[in-house]
Every structure is written in structure tokens, then in C-alpha cells.
PDB file of C-alpha atoms in Angstrom:
ATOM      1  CA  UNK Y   1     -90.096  96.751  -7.686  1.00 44.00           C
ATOM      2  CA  UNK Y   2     -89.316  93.891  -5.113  1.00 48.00           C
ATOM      3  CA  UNK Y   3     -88.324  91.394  -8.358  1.00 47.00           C
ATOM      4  CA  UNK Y   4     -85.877  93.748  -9.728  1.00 48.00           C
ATOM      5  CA  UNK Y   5     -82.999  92.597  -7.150  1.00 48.00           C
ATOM      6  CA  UNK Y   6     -82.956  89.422  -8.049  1.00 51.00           C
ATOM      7  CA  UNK Y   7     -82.763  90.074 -11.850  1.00 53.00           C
ATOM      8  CA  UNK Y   8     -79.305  91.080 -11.358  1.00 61.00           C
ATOM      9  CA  UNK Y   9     -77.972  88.065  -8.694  1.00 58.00           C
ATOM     10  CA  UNK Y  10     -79.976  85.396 -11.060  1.00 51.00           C
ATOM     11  CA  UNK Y  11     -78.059  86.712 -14.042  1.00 59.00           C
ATOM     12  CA  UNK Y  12     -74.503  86.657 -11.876  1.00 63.00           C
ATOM     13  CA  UNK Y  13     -75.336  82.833 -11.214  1.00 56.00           C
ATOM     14  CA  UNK Y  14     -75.814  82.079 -14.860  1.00 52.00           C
ATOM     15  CA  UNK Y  15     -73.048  83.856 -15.648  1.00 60.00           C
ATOM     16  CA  UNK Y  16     -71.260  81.766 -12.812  1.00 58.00           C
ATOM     17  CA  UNK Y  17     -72.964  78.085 -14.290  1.00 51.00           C
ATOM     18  CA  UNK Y  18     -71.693  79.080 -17.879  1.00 51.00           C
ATOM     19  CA  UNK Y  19     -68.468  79.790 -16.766  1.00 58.00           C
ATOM     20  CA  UNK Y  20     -67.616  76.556 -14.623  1.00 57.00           C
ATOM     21  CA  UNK Y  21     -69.566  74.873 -17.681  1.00 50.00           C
ATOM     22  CA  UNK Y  22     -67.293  76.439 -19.812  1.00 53.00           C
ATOM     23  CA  UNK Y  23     -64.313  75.398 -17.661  1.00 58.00           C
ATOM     24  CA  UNK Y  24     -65.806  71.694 -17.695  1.00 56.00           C
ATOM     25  CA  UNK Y  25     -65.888  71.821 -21.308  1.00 52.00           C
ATOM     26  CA  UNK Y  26     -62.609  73.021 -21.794  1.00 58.00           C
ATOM     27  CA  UNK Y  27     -60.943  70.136 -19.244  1.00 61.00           C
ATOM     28  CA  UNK Y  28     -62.616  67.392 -20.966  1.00 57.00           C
ATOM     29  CA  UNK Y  29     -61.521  68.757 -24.654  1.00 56.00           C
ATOM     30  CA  UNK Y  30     -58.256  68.925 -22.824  1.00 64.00           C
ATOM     31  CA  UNK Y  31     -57.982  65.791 -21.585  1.00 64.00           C
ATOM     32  CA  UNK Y  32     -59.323  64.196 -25.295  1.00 60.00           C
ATOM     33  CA  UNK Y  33     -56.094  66.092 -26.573  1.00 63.00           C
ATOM     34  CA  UNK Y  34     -53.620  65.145 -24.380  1.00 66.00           C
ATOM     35  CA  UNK Y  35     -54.642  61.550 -24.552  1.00 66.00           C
ATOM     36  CA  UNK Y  36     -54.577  61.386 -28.533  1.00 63.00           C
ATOM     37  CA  UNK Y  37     -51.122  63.344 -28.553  1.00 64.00           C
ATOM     38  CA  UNK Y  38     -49.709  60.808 -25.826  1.00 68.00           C
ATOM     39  CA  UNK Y  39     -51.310  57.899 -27.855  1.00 67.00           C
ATOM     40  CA  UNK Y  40     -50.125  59.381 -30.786  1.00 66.00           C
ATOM     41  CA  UNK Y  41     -46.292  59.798 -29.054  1.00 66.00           C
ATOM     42  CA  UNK Y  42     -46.356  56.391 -28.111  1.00 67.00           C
ATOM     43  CA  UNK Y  43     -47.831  55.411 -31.519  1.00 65.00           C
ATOM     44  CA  UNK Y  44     -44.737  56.855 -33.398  1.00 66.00           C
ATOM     45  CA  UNK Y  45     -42.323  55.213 -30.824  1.00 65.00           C
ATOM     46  CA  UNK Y  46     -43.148  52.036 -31.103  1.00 67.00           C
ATOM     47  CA  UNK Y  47     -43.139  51.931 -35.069  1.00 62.00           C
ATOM     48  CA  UNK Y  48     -39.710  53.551 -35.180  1.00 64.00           C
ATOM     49  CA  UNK Y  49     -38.939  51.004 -32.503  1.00 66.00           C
ATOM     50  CA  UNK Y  50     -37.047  53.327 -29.647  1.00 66.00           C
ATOM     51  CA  UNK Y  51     -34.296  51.285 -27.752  1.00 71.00           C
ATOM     52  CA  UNK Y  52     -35.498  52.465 -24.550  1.00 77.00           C
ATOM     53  CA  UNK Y  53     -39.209  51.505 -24.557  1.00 71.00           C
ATOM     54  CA  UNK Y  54     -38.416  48.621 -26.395  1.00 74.00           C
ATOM     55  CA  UNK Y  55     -36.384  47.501 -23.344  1.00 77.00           C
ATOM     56  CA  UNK Y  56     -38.908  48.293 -21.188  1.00 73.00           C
ATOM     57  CA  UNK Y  57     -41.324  46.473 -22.804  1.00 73.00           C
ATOM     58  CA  UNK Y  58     -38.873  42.991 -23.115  1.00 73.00           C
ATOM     59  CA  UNK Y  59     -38.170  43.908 -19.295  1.00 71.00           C
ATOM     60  CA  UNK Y  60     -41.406  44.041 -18.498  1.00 72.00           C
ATOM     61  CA  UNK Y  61     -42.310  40.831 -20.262  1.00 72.00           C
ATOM     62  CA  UNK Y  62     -39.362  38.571 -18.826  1.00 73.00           C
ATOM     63  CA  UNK Y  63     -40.249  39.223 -15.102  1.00 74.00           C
ATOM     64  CA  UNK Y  64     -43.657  38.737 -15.419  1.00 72.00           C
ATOM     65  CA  UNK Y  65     -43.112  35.687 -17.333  1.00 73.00           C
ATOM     66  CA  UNK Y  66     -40.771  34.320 -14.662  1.00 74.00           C
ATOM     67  CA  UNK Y  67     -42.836  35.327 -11.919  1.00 74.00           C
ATOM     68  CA  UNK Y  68     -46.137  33.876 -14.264  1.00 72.00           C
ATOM     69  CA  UNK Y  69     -44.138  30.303 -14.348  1.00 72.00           C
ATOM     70  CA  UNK Y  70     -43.100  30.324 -10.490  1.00 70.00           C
ATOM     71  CA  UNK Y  71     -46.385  30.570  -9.271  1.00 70.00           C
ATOM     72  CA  UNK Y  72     -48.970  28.197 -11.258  1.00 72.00           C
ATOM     73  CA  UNK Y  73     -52.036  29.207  -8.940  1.00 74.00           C
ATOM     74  CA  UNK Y  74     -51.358  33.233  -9.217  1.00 75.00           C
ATOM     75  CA  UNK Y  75     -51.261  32.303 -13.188  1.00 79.00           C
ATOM     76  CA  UNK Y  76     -54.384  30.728 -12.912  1.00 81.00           C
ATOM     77  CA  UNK Y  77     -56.379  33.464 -11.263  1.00 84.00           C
ATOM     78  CA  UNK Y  78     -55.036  35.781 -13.603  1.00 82.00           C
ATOM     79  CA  UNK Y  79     -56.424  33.871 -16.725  1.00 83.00           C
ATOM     80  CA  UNK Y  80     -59.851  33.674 -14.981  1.00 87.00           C
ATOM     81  CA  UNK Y  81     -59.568  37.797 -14.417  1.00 85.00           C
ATOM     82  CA  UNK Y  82     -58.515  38.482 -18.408  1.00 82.00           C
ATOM     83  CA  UNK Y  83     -60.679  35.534 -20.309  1.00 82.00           C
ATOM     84  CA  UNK Y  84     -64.046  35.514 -17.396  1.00 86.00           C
ATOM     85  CA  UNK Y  85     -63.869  38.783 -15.701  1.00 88.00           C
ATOM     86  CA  UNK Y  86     -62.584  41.055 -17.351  1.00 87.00           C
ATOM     87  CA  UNK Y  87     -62.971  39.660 -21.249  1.00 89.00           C
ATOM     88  CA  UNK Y  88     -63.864  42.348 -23.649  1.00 90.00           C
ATOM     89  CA  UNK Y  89     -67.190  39.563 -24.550  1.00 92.00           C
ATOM     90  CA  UNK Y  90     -68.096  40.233 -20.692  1.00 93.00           C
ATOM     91  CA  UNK Y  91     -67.469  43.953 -20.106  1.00 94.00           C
ATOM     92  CA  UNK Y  92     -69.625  44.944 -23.755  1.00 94.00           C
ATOM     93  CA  UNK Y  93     -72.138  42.519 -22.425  1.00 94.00           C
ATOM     94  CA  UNK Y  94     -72.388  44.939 -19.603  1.00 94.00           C
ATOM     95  CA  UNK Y  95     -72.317  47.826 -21.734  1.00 94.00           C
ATOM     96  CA  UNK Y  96     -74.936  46.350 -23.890  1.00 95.00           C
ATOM     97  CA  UNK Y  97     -77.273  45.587 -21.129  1.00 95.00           C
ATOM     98  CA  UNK Y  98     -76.975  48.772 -19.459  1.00 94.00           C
ATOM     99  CA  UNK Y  99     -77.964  50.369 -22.344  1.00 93.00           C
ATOM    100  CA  UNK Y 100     -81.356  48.210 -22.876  1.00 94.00           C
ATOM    101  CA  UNK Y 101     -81.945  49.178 -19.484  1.00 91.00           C
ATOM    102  CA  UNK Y 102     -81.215  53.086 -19.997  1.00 90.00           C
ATOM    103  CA  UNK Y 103     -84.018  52.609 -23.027  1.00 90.00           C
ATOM    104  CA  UNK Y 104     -86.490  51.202 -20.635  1.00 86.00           C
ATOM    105  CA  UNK Y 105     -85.792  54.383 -18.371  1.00 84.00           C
ATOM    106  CA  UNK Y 106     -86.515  56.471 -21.387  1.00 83.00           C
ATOM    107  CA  UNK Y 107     -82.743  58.183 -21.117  1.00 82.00           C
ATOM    108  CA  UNK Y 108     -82.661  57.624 -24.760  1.00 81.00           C
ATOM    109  CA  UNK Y 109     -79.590  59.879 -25.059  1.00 83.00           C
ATOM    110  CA  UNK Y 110     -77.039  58.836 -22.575  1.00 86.00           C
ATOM    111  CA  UNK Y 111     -78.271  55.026 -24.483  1.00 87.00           C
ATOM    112  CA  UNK Y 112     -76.934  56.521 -27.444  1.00 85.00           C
ATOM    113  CA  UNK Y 113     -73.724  57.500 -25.840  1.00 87.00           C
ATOM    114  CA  UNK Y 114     -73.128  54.537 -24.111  1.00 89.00           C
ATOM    115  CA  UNK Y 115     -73.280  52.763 -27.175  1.00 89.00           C
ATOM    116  CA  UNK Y 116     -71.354  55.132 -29.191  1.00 86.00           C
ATOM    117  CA  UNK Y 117     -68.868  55.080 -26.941  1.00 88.00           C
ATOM    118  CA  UNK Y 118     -68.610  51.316 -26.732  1.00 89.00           C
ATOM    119  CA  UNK Y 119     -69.015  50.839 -30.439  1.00 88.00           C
ATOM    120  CA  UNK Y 120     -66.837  53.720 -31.240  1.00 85.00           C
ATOM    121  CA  UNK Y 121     -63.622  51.909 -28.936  1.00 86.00           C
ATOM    122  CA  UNK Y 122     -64.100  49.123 -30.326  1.00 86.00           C
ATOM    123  CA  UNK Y 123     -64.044  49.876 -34.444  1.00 86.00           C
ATOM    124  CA  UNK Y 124     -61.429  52.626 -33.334  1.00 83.00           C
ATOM    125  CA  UNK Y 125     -58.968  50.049 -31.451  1.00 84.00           C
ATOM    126  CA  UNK Y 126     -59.442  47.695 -34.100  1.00 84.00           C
ATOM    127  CA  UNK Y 127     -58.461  49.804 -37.069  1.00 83.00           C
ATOM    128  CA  UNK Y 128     -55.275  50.462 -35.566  1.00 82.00           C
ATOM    129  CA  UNK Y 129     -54.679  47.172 -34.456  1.00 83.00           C
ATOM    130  CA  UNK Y 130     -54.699  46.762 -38.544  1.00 82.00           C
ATOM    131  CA  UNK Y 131     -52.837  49.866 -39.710  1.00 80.00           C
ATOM    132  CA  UNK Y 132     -49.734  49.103 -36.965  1.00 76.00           C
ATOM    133  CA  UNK Y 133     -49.494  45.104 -37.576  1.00 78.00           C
ATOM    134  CA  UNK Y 134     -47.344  44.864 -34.363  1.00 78.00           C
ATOM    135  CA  UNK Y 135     -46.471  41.295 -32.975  1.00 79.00           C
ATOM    136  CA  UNK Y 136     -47.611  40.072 -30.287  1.00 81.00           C
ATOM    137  CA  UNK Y 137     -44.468  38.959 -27.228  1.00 79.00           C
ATOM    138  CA  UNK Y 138     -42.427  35.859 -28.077  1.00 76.00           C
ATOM    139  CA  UNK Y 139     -41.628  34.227 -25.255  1.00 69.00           C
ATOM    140  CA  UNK Y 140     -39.289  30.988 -24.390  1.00 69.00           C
ATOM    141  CA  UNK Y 141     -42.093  29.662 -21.826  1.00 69.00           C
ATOM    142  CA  UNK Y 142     -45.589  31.281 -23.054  1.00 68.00           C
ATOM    143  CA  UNK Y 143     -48.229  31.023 -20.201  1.00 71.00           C
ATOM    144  CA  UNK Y 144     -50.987  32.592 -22.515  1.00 69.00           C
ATOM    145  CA  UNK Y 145     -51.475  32.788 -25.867  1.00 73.00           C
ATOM    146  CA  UNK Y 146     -53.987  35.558 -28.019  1.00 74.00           C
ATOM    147  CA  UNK Y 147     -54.988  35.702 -31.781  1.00 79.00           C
ATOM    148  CA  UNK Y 148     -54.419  39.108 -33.658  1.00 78.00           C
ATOM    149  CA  UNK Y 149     -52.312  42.431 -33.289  1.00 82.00           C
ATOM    150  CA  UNK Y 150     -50.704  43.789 -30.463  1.00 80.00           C
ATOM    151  CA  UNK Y 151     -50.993  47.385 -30.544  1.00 83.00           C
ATOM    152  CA  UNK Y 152     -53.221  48.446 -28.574  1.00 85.00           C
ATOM    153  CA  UNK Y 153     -53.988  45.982 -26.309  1.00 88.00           C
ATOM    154  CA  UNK Y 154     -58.147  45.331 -26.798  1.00 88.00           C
ATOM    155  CA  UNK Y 155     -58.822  44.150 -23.443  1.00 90.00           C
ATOM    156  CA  UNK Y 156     -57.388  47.419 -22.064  1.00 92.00           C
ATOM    157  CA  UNK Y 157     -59.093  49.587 -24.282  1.00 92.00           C
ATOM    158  CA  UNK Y 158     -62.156  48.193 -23.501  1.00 93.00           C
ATOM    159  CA  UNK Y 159     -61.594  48.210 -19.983  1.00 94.00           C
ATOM    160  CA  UNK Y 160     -61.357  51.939 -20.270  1.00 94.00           C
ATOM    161  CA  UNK Y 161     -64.375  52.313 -22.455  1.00 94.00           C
ATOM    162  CA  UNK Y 162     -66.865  50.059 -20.352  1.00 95.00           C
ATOM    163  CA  UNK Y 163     -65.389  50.616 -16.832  1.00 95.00           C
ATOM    164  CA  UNK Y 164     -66.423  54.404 -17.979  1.00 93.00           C
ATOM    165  CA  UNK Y 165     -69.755  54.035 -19.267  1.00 94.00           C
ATOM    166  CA  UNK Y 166     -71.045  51.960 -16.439  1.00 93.00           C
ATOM    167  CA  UNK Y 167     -69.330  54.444 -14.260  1.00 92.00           C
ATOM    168  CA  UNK Y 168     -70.588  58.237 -15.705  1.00 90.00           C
ATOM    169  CA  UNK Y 169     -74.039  56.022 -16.275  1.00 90.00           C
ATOM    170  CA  UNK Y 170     -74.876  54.393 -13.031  1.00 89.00           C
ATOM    171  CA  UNK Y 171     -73.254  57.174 -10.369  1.00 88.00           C
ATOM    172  CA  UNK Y 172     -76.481  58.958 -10.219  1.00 85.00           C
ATOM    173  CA  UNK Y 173     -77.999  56.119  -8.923  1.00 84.00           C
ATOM    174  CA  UNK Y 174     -75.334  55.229  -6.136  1.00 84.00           C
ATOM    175  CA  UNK Y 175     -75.383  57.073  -3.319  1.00 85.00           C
ATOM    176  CA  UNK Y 176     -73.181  59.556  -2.352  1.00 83.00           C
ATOM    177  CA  UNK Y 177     -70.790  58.114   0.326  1.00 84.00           C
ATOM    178  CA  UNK Y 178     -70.177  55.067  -1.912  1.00 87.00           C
ATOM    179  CA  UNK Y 179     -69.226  56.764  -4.975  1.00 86.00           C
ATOM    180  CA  UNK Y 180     -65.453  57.029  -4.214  1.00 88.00           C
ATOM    181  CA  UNK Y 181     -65.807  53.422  -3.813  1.00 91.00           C
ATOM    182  CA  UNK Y 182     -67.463  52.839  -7.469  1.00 90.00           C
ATOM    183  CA  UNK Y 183     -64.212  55.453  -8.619  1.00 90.00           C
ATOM    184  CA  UNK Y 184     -61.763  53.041  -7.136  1.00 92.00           C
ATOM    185  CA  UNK Y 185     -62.854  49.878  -8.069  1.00 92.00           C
ATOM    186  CA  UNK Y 186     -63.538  50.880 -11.897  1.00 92.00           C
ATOM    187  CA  UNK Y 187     -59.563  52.351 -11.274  1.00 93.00           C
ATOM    188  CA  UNK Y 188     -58.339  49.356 -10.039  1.00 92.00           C
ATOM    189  CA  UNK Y 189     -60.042  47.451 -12.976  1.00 92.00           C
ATOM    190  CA  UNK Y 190     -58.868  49.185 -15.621  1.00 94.00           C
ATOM    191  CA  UNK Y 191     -55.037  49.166 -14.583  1.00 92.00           C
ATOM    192  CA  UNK Y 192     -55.912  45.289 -13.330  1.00 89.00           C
ATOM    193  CA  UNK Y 193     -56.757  44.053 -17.054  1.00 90.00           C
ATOM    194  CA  UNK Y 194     -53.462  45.769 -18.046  1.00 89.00           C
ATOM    195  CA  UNK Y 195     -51.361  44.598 -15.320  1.00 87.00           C
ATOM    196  CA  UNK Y 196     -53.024  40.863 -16.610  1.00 87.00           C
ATOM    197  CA  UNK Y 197     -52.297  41.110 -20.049  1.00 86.00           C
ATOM    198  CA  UNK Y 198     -48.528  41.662 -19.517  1.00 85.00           C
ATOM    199  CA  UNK Y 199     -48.500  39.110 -16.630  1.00 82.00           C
ATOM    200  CA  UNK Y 200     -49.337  36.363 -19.048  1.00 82.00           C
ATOM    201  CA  UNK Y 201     -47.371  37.661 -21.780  1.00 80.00           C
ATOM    202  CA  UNK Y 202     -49.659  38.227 -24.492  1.00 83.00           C
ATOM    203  CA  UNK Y 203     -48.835  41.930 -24.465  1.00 83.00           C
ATOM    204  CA  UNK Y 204     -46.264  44.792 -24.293  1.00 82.00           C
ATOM    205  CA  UNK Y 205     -46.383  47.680 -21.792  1.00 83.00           C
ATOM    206  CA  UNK Y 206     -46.605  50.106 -24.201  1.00 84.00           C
ATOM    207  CA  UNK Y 207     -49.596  47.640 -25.984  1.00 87.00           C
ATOM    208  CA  UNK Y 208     -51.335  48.060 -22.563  1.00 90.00           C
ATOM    209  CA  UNK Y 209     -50.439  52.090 -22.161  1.00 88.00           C
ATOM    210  CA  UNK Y 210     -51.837  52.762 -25.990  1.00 87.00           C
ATOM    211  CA  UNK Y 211     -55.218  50.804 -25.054  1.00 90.00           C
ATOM    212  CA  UNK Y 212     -55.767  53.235 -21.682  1.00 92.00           C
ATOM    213  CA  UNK Y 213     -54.680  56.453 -23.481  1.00 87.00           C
ATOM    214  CA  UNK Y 214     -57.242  55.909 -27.044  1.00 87.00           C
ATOM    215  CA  UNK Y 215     -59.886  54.967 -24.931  1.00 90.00           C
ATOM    216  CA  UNK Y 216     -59.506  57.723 -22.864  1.00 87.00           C
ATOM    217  CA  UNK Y 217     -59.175  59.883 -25.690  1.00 85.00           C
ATOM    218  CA  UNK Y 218     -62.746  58.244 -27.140  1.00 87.00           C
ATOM    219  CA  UNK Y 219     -64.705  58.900 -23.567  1.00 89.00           C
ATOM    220  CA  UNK Y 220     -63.633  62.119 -23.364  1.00 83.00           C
ATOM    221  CA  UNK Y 221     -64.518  63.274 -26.965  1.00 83.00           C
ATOM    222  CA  UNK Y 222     -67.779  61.475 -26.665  1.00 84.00           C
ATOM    223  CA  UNK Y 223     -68.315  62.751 -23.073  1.00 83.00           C
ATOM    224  CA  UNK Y 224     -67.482  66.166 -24.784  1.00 80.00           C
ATOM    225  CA  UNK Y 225     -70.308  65.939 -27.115  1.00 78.00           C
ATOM    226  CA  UNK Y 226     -73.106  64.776 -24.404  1.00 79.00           C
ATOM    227  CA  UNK Y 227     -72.365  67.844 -22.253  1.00 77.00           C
ATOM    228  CA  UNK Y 228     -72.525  69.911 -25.059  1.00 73.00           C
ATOM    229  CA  UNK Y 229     -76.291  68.296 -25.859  1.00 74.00           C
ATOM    230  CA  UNK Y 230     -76.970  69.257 -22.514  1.00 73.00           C
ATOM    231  CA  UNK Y 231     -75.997  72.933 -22.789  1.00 72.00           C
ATOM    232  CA  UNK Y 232     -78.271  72.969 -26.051  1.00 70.00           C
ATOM    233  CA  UNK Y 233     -81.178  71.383 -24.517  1.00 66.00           C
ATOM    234  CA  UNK Y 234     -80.896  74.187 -21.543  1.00 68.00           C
ATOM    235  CA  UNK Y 235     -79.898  71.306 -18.902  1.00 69.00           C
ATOM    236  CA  UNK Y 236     -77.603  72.298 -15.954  1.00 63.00           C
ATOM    237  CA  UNK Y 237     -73.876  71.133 -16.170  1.00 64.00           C
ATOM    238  CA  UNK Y 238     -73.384  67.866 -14.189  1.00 65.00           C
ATOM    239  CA  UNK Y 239     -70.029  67.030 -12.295  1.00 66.00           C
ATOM    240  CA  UNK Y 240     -68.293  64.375 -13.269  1.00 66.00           C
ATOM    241  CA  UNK Y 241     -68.623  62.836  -9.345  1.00 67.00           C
ATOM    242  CA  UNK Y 242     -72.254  63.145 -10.321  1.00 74.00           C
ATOM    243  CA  UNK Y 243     -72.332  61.258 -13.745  1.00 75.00           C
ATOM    244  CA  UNK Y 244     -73.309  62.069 -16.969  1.00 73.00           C
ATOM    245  CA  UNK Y 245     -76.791  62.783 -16.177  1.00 76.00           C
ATOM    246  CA  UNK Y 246     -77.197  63.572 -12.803  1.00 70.00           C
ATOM    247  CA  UNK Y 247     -81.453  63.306 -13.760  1.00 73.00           C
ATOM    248  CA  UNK Y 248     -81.593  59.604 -14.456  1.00 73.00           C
ATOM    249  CA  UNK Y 249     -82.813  58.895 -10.608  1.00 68.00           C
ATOM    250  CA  UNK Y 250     -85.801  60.942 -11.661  1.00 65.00           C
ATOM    251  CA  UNK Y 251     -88.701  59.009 -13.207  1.00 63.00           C
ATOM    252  CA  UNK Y 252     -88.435  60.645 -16.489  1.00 65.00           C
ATOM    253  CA  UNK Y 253     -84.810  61.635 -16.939  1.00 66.00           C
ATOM    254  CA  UNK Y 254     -84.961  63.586 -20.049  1.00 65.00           C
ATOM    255  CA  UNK Y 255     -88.453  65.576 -19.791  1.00 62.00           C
ATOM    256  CA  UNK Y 256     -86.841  68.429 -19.472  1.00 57.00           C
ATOM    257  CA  UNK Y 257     -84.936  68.141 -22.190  1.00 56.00           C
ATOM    258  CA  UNK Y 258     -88.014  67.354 -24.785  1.00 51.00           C
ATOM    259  CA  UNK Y 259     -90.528  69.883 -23.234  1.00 50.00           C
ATOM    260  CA  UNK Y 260     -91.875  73.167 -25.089  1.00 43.00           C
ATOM    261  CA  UNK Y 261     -88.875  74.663 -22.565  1.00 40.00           C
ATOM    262  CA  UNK Y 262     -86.114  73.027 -23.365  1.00 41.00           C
ATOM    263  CA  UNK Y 263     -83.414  75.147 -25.014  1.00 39.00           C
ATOM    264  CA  UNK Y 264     -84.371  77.968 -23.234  1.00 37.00           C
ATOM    265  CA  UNK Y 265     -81.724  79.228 -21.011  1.00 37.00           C
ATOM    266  CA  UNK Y 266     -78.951  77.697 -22.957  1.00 32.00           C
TER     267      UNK Y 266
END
């Protein structure tokens, strides 16, 4: 039979997909887990107060400061990057939008975990905002001030959240040659929010390093879950240079996941 020959090379490339799916799977429950036990590690160091970071932190704090008072204009561009630019108002108005937009497309999944994810950073940075009570830097010559909490710093965690959802969203739309562009500029933004929190001394280093690490922790986990959806629904595995759902250019992104098929190969 001319079919039979193909029965066994189609079953070696499934066998192939679930194993790099597997492999995907695995890194991103990895990467959840390392990023809650670093948060956590950093979490227990700052309430026991450890000399060392501690002096990091009031290092970090008094250079910037200095540096923040010696140059008026720099100071000035770096409030218009935190409270305009970057401002956790701004980047969930993003998030928010994209997601009305995902709706219209009919991707009524990845809407729901964009704002999950957004929703989820938000409540989750919040909370331990409340549970740690840590002041904010007291400094001789303030160039900023902030209301609240220290730890973890909002605008970072946010940063991480929102830079990631537009970025795992929108890739499929961008084309290839420019993604590593999108990649670096959504890097550069993220550790640019931190860098402009400590600059104007409303936050600690290790504020700004728990904000990156639990929002990593919350993309990956709910990152986790949407690839799983897709294994259920009998979708192919998409790479992460890829986005999310690599489908969404189509005209109907998740047809294939609500037809009389879906499921079947999973």
C-alpha cells in the first residue's frame, strides 16, 4: 500500500512535535520556578534585612541621587519616562486596548490571557506590597516622591507584565526581520523603568529586582497554562520568537480550535 510509508514518518514527527512541546513546557514551568524561588530569596532577604544587600541598595540610592541632583535636565526626562511613558496607568492602558482589539479579532483566548496576566500582576504585586510594609528610600535631597510600599516596585512589575503581553501578542503580526527589534526594545523597557525608579529615588534595587522576577514568575505560569490550552485544543506548539499564537495573522485565529476537529491530535 503506497500510504503505509508515511504512517510510520507522520507518527515519528508527532512524536518529534510532542517532544520539543514537551521540552517547551518544561522551560517555561522552569523558568516560573526559578523566578518565584529567586523572588522568594530576595523576599526573605530583605525582611531579615542582610547587611550586604542592604548596602547595595543605600549605594545604589546615594549615586543616583547625586548624579539625579547634578544634572536637572537628565532628572527631568527621567520623570517624563516613569510618570508619561512608562506609568503603570499608560502601559495597562495598552494592555487593555490590545485586548479589545484581540476581541474584535475573535482571539477570545489569548484576550483572556492578556488580561489575566495583567490583572493577575497587578492584584499579585499589590498583595505583597501589603504583607511586606517596606519603606520607601529616605533621602537628604529627594528628586521624586511616590505614595505606598516599596517592595516590589509596581512600575517594574508592570513593565514586565505589559512589555510581555504586547510582546507574545503582537509578534505574529510583525514581520520576521523586525522581531529582534520588538525583543530589544520591550528589553530595554523593562530594565529602563527600573533603572528610573532608582534614579529618582523612590525605590531600592532589590524593590526594582523583586518587581522583574514576580512578574516574570506570573507570565510564565500564565504563558504555561495557554500552551497547555493549545495542546488540548490539538493546536501546534508555537515558539516563543513566534508569539503566543502564531494564528492571529489568520482571519479567524481560533477556528481551529472550536471546530468539530479540534482536540483531535492532542
Amino acid at each position: 500500500m503506497p500510504a503505509r510509508p508515511a504512517v510510520p514518518g507522520l507518527r515519528r514527527k508527532r512524536r518529534d512535535a510532542d517532544r520539543r512541546f514537551g521540552v517547551r513546557l518544561f522551560a517555561s514551568s522552569a523558568v516560573a520556578a526559578l523566578a518565584a524561588v529567586l523572588f522568594g530569596l530576595l523576599l526573605v532577604l530583605v525582611e531579615s534585612g542582610w547587611h550586604p544587600l542592604r548596602r547595595l541598595d543605600a549605594g545604589a540610592a546615594r549615586w543616583l541621587n547625586r548624579t539625579a541632583l547634578d544634572h536637572p535636565a537628565w532628572t527631568g526626562t527621567l520623570r517624563f519616562l516613569s510618570d508619561v511613558v512608562w506609568d503603570p496607568v499608560t502601559l495597562r492602558a495598552a494592555v487593555a486596548l490590545l485586548t479589545l482589539w484581540l476581541l474584535h479579532r475573535r482571539a477570545w483566548r489569548l484576550a483572556a490571557w492578556a488580561a489575566v496576566t495583567a490583572v493577575a500582576g497587578g492584584l499579585v504585586g499589590l498583595l505583597v506590597k501589603v504583607v511586606v510594609e517596606r519603606a520607601r528610600p529616605s533621602l537628604p535631597d529627594p528628586v521624586a516622591h511616590a505614595p505606598g510600599y516599596s517592595f516590589p516596585s509596581g512600575h517594574a512589575m508592570t513593565a514586565t507584565t505589559s512589555f510581555a503581553v504586547l510582546l507574545l501578542v503582537l509578534l505574529p503580526m510583525v514581520r520576521r526581520g523586525l522581531r529582534p527589534l520588538c525583543w530589544a526594545v520591550a528589553v530595554v523597557s523593562v530594565l529602563g523603568v527600573g533603572f528610573t525608579r532608582i534614579a529618582l529615588g523612590v525605590h531600592w534595587f532589590s524593590d526594582v529586582a523583586g518587581g522583574w522576577t514576580l512578574g516574570l514568575a506570573v507570565v510564565a505560569l500564565t504563558g504555561w497554562s495557554f500552551e497547555a490550552w493549545r495542546a488540548d485544543a490539538g493546536l501546534g506548539r508555537s515558539e516563543m520568537t513566534q508569539g503566543l499564537e502564531p494564528e492571529l495573522s489568520d482571519d479567524d485565529p481560533e477556528a481551529d480550535a472550536d471546530g468539530p476537529s479540534a482536540g483531535r491530535d492532542a
